[in-house]
PDB file of C-alpha atoms in Angstrom:
ATOM      1  CA  UNK A   1       0.000   0.000   0.000  1.00  0.00           C
ATOM      2  CA  UNK A   2       2.780   2.440   0.899  1.00  0.00           C
ATOM      3  CA  UNK A   3       4.655   1.541  -2.284  1.00  0.00           C
ATOM      4  CA  UNK A   4       1.600   2.491  -4.340  1.00  0.00           C
ATOM      5  CA  UNK A   5       1.383   5.894  -2.619  1.00  0.00           C
ATOM      6  CA  UNK A   6       5.094   6.531  -3.211  1.00  0.00           C
ATOM      7  CA  UNK A   7       4.728   5.607  -6.910  1.00  0.00           C
ATOM      8  CA  UNK A   8       1.757   7.940  -7.268  1.00  0.00           C
ATOM      9  CA  UNK A   9       3.670  10.805  -5.644  1.00  0.00           C
ATOM     10  CA  UNK A  10       6.710  10.179  -7.859  1.00  0.00           C
ATOM     11  CA  UNK A  11       4.535  10.244 -10.985  1.00  0.00           C
ATOM     12  CA  UNK A  12       2.935  13.487  -9.847  1.00  0.00           C
ATOM     13  CA  UNK A  13       6.355  15.043  -9.165  1.00  0.00           C
ATOM     14  CA  UNK A  14       7.606  13.880 -12.565  1.00  0.00           C
ATOM     15  CA  UNK A  15       4.623  15.405 -14.382  1.00  0.00           C
ATOM     16  CA  UNK A  16       5.011  18.665 -12.412  1.00  0.00           C
ATOM     17  CA  UNK A  17       8.685  18.763 -13.339  1.00  0.00           C
ATOM     18  CA  UNK A  18       7.849  18.309 -17.039  1.00  0.00           C
ATOM     19  CA  UNK A  19       5.181  21.008 -16.805  1.00  0.00           C
ATOM     20  CA  UNK A  20       7.776  23.392 -15.363  1.00  0.00           C
ATOM     21  CA  UNK A  21      10.164  22.505 -18.185  1.00  0.00           C
ATOM     22  CA  UNK A  22       7.418  23.149 -20.743  1.00  0.00           C
ATOM     23  CA  UNK A  23       6.654  26.519 -19.152  1.00  0.00           C
ATOM     24  CA  UNK A  24      10.365  27.385 -19.129  1.00  0.00           C
ATOM     25  CA  UNK A  25      10.557  26.545 -22.838  1.00  0.00           C
ATOM     26  CA  UNK A  26       7.434  28.648 -23.498  1.00  0.00           C
ATOM     27  CA  UNK A  27       9.034  31.577 -21.703  1.00  0.00           C
ATOM     28  CA  UNK A  28      12.266  31.198 -23.665  1.00  0.00           C
ATOM     29  CA  UNK A  29      10.495  30.825 -27.026  1.00  0.00           C
ATOM     30  CA  UNK A  30       8.527  34.004 -26.433  1.00  0.00           C
ATOM     31  CA  UNK A  31      11.605  35.770 -25.064  1.00  0.00           C
ATOM     32  CA  UNK A  32      13.758  34.915 -28.085  1.00  0.00           C
ATOM     33  CA  UNK A  33      11.117  34.903 -30.828  1.00  0.00           C
ATOM     34  CA  UNK A  34       8.112  36.797 -29.460  1.00  0.00           C
ATOM     35  CA  UNK A  35       9.003  39.899 -31.449  1.00  0.00           C
ATOM     36  CA  UNK A  36       7.871  38.023 -34.564  1.00  0.00           C
ATOM     37  CA  UNK A  37       4.265  38.682 -33.494  1.00  0.00           C
ATOM     38  CA  UNK A  38       4.755  42.289 -34.635  1.00  0.00           C
ATOM     39  CA  UNK A  39       5.748  41.226 -38.145  1.00  0.00           C
ATOM     40  CA  UNK A  40       3.378  41.377 -41.077  1.00  0.00           C
ATOM     41  CA  UNK A  41       3.154  39.108 -44.074  1.00  0.00           C
ATOM     42  CA  UNK A  42       6.254  39.181 -46.278  1.00  0.00           C
ATOM     43  CA  UNK A  43       7.447  37.731 -49.572  1.00  0.00           C
ATOM     44  CA  UNK A  44       6.018  34.199 -49.976  1.00  0.00           C
ATOM     45  CA  UNK A  45       3.295  34.870 -47.387  1.00  0.00           C
ATOM     46  CA  UNK A  46       1.485  37.102 -49.867  1.00  0.00           C
ATOM     47  CA  UNK A  47       1.004  34.293 -52.394  1.00  0.00           C
ATOM     48  CA  UNK A  48       0.700  31.429 -49.914  1.00  0.00           C
ATOM     49  CA  UNK A  49      -1.696  33.133 -47.506  1.00  0.00           C
ATOM     50  CA  UNK A  50      -3.113  36.502 -48.531  1.00  0.00           C
ATOM     51  CA  UNK A  51      -3.822  35.637 -52.191  1.00  0.00           C
ATOM     52  CA  UNK A  52      -4.538  31.946 -51.628  1.00  0.00           C
ATOM     53  CA  UNK A  53      -8.294  31.480 -51.977  1.00  0.00           C
ATOM     54  CA  UNK A  54      -7.920  27.791 -51.091  1.00  0.00           C
ATOM     55  CA  UNK A  55      -7.143  28.552 -47.442  1.00  0.00           C
ATOM     56  CA  UNK A  56      -9.949  31.067 -47.032  1.00  0.00           C
ATOM     57  CA  UNK A  57     -12.878  28.660 -46.874  1.00  0.00           C
ATOM     58  CA  UNK A  58     -13.558  25.140 -45.620  1.00  0.00           C
ATOM     59  CA  UNK A  59     -15.146  24.322 -48.977  1.00  0.00           C
ATOM     60  CA  UNK A  60     -11.569  24.000 -50.257  1.00  0.00           C
ATOM     61  CA  UNK A  61     -10.554  21.516 -47.546  1.00  0.00           C
ATOM     62  CA  UNK A  62      -9.884  18.721 -50.094  1.00  0.00           C
ATOM     63  CA  UNK A  63      -7.447  21.075 -51.872  1.00  0.00           C
ATOM     64  CA  UNK A  64      -5.273  21.038 -48.759  1.00  0.00           C
ATOM     65  CA  UNK A  65      -4.524  17.385 -49.493  1.00  0.00           C
ATOM     66  CA  UNK A  66      -4.693  17.294 -53.283  1.00  0.00           C
ATOM     67  CA  UNK A  67      -3.155  20.611 -54.310  1.00  0.00           C
ATOM     68  CA  UNK A  68       0.001  22.546 -53.672  1.00  0.00           C
ATOM     69  CA  UNK A  69       0.527  25.740 -51.713  1.00  0.00           C
ATOM     70  CA  UNK A  70       1.069  27.795 -54.911  1.00  0.00           C
ATOM     71  CA  UNK A  71      -1.900  26.390 -56.853  1.00  0.00           C
ATOM     72  CA  UNK A  72      -4.133  29.398 -56.242  1.00  0.00           C
ATOM     73  CA  UNK A  73      -1.490  31.843 -57.491  1.00  0.00           C
ATOM     74  CA  UNK A  74      -0.102  29.865 -60.453  1.00  0.00           C
ATOM     75  CA  UNK A  75      -3.351  28.149 -61.466  1.00  0.00           C
ATOM     76  CA  UNK A  76      -1.817  24.703 -61.038  1.00  0.00           C
ATOM     77  CA  UNK A  77       0.975  22.742 -59.452  1.00  0.00           C
ATOM     78  CA  UNK A  78       3.102  22.072 -62.531  1.00  0.00           C
ATOM     79  CA  UNK A  79       6.638  23.106 -61.793  1.00  0.00           C
ATOM     80  CA  UNK A  80       5.791  24.120 -58.223  1.00  0.00           C
ATOM     81  CA  UNK A  81       6.991  20.864 -56.645  1.00  0.00           C
ATOM     82  CA  UNK A  82       5.730  22.035 -53.297  1.00  0.00           C
ATOM     83  CA  UNK A  83       3.293  19.502 -51.875  1.00  0.00           C
ATOM     84  CA  UNK A  84       2.765  20.426 -48.196  1.00  0.00           C
ATOM     85  CA  UNK A  85      -0.683  19.220 -47.071  1.00  0.00           C
ATOM     86  CA  UNK A  86      -0.120  19.903 -43.360  1.00  0.00           C
ATOM     87  CA  UNK A  87       1.063  23.419 -44.121  1.00  0.00           C
ATOM     88  CA  UNK A  88      -2.054  23.979 -46.246  1.00  0.00           C
ATOM     89  CA  UNK A  89      -4.279  22.581 -43.504  1.00  0.00           C
ATOM     90  CA  UNK A  90      -2.588  24.719 -40.878  1.00  0.00           C
ATOM     91  CA  UNK A  91      -3.077  27.845 -42.974  1.00  0.00           C
ATOM     92  CA  UNK A  92      -6.712  26.926 -43.613  1.00  0.00           C
ATOM     93  CA  UNK A  93      -7.450  26.426 -39.912  1.00  0.00           C
ATOM     94  CA  UNK A  94      -5.532  29.532 -38.861  1.00  0.00           C
ATOM     95  CA  UNK A  95      -7.317  31.670 -41.463  1.00  0.00           C
ATOM     96  CA  UNK A  96     -10.646  30.617 -39.948  1.00  0.00           C
ATOM     97  CA  UNK A  97      -9.515  32.004 -36.584  1.00  0.00           C
ATOM     98  CA  UNK A  98      -8.204  35.303 -37.980  1.00  0.00           C
ATOM     99  CA  UNK A  99      -6.683  36.843 -41.089  1.00  0.00           C
ATOM    100  CA  UNK A 100      -4.190  38.853 -39.046  1.00  0.00           C
ATOM    101  CA  UNK A 101      -0.478  38.102 -39.535  1.00  0.00           C
ATOM    102  CA  UNK A 102       0.208  37.912 -35.781  1.00  0.00           C
ATOM    103  CA  UNK A 103      -2.127  34.887 -35.497  1.00  0.00           C
ATOM    104  CA  UNK A 104      -0.107  33.030 -38.140  1.00  0.00           C
ATOM    105  CA  UNK A 105       3.115  33.958 -36.340  1.00  0.00           C
ATOM    106  CA  UNK A 106       1.634  32.833 -33.013  1.00  0.00           C
ATOM    107  CA  UNK A 107       0.702  29.457 -34.497  1.00  0.00           C
ATOM    108  CA  UNK A 108       4.251  29.144 -35.807  1.00  0.00           C
ATOM    109  CA  UNK A 109       5.649  29.938 -32.348  1.00  0.00           C
ATOM    110  CA  UNK A 110       3.410  27.264 -30.837  1.00  0.00           C
ATOM    111  CA  UNK A 111       4.651  24.724 -33.405  1.00  0.00           C
ATOM    112  CA  UNK A 112       8.215  25.636 -32.524  1.00  0.00           C
ATOM    113  CA  UNK A 113       7.473  25.318 -28.803  1.00  0.00           C
ATOM    114  CA  UNK A 114       6.112  21.829 -29.471  1.00  0.00           C
ATOM    115  CA  UNK A 115       9.243  20.943 -31.465  1.00  0.00           C
ATOM    116  CA  UNK A 116      11.494  22.134 -28.629  1.00  0.00           C
ATOM    117  CA  UNK A 117       9.551  20.084 -26.087  1.00  0.00           C
ATOM    118  CA  UNK A 118       9.719  17.022 -28.352  1.00  0.00           C
ATOM    119  CA  UNK A 119      13.503  17.431 -28.583  1.00  0.00           C
ATOM    120  CA  UNK A 120      13.553  17.391 -24.776  1.00  0.00           C
ATOM    121  CA  UNK A 121      11.344  14.286 -24.603  1.00  0.00           C
ATOM    122  CA  UNK A 122      13.376  12.432 -27.235  1.00  0.00           C
ATOM    123  CA  UNK A 123      16.678  13.307 -25.592  1.00  0.00           C
ATOM    124  CA  UNK A 124      15.303  12.186 -22.237  1.00  0.00           C
ATOM    125  CA  UNK A 125      14.172   8.879 -23.706  1.00  0.00           C
ATOM    126  CA  UNK A 126      17.550   8.324 -25.320  1.00  0.00           C
ATOM    127  CA  UNK A 127      19.830   9.469 -22.503  1.00  0.00           C
ATOM    128  CA  UNK A 128      17.690   8.999 -19.388  1.00  0.00           C
ATOM    129  CA  UNK A 129      19.294  12.224 -18.131  1.00  0.00           C
ATOM    130  CA  UNK A 130      16.990  15.099 -17.304  1.00  0.00           C
ATOM    131  CA  UNK A 131      19.517  17.952 -17.261  1.00  0.00           C
ATOM    132  CA  UNK A 132      21.271  16.839 -20.445  1.00  0.00           C
ATOM    133  CA  UNK A 133      17.905  16.615 -22.202  1.00  0.00           C
ATOM    134  CA  UNK A 134      16.921  20.047 -20.973  1.00  0.00           C
ATOM    135  CA  UNK A 135      20.235  21.464 -22.162  1.00  0.00           C
ATOM    136  CA  UNK A 136      19.880  19.830 -25.593  1.00  0.00           C
ATOM    137  CA  UNK A 137      16.416  21.343 -26.019  1.00  0.00           C
ATOM    138  CA  UNK A 138      17.643  24.783 -24.910  1.00  0.00           C
ATOM    139  CA  UNK A 139      20.484  24.614 -27.453  1.00  0.00           C
ATOM    140  CA  UNK A 140      17.954  23.670 -30.118  1.00  0.00           C
ATOM    141  CA  UNK A 141      15.731  26.555 -29.020  1.00  0.00           C
ATOM    142  CA  UNK A 142      18.422  29.233 -29.123  1.00  0.00           C
ATOM    143  CA  UNK A 143      20.402  27.988 -32.116  1.00  0.00           C
ATOM    144  CA  UNK A 144      20.527  30.701 -34.790  1.00  0.00           C
ATOM    145  CA  UNK A 145      19.764  28.253 -37.592  1.00  0.00           C
ATOM    146  CA  UNK A 146      16.142  28.158 -36.373  1.00  0.00           C
ATOM    147  CA  UNK A 147      15.762  31.911 -36.663  1.00  0.00           C
ATOM    148  CA  UNK A 148      14.425  31.935 -40.213  1.00  0.00           C
ATOM    149  CA  UNK A 149      12.108  28.996 -39.631  1.00  0.00           C
ATOM    150  CA  UNK A 150      10.533  30.556 -36.573  1.00  0.00           C
ATOM    151  CA  UNK A 151      10.371  34.150 -37.768  1.00  0.00           C
ATOM    152  CA  UNK A 152       9.283  33.563 -41.367  1.00  0.00           C
TER     153      UNK A 152
END
C-alpha cells in the first residue's frame, strides 16, 4: 500500500517537473522569438496566404490534401513541386480564426514550442538524463539556424 502511494507521488512530481520545463521553454520561445508577433506578411506569405483562396474557406478543404501551396497563385501545381498538405491545412485552420499576420506567427511559435519540447522528450528517452535533455532542447531553441524557420 505504501509503495503504491510513493509511486503515485513520484509520478505526480515527474509530471510537475515536465510542466515546469514546458513553461520554461514557453518563456524562452517568447523571449527569443516573441518579437515576430509584430511582423506582417512578407514575400512568400502574400502568395501562400493573402492571395490563396484555397485557405480562405472550408469548402476547399480537399485542396489542402490534393493541391500545392502555390496552386491558387499559379493556377496549377506544374513546376511548383511544393506539396505540403499539413502546411495547407494549418493555414486553412488559422485563417478561420483570424486573417491577421500575428495569429499566423503565433501558431508558428506554438509549433516551434512543441518541437522544442519534443527534442527534450526524445533526448530524455535516449539518454535517461533530465539535465542533459533540458540542455539539448535549450540549445535547439536558441540555435541561430532556427531563426528563419521561426520568424518567417
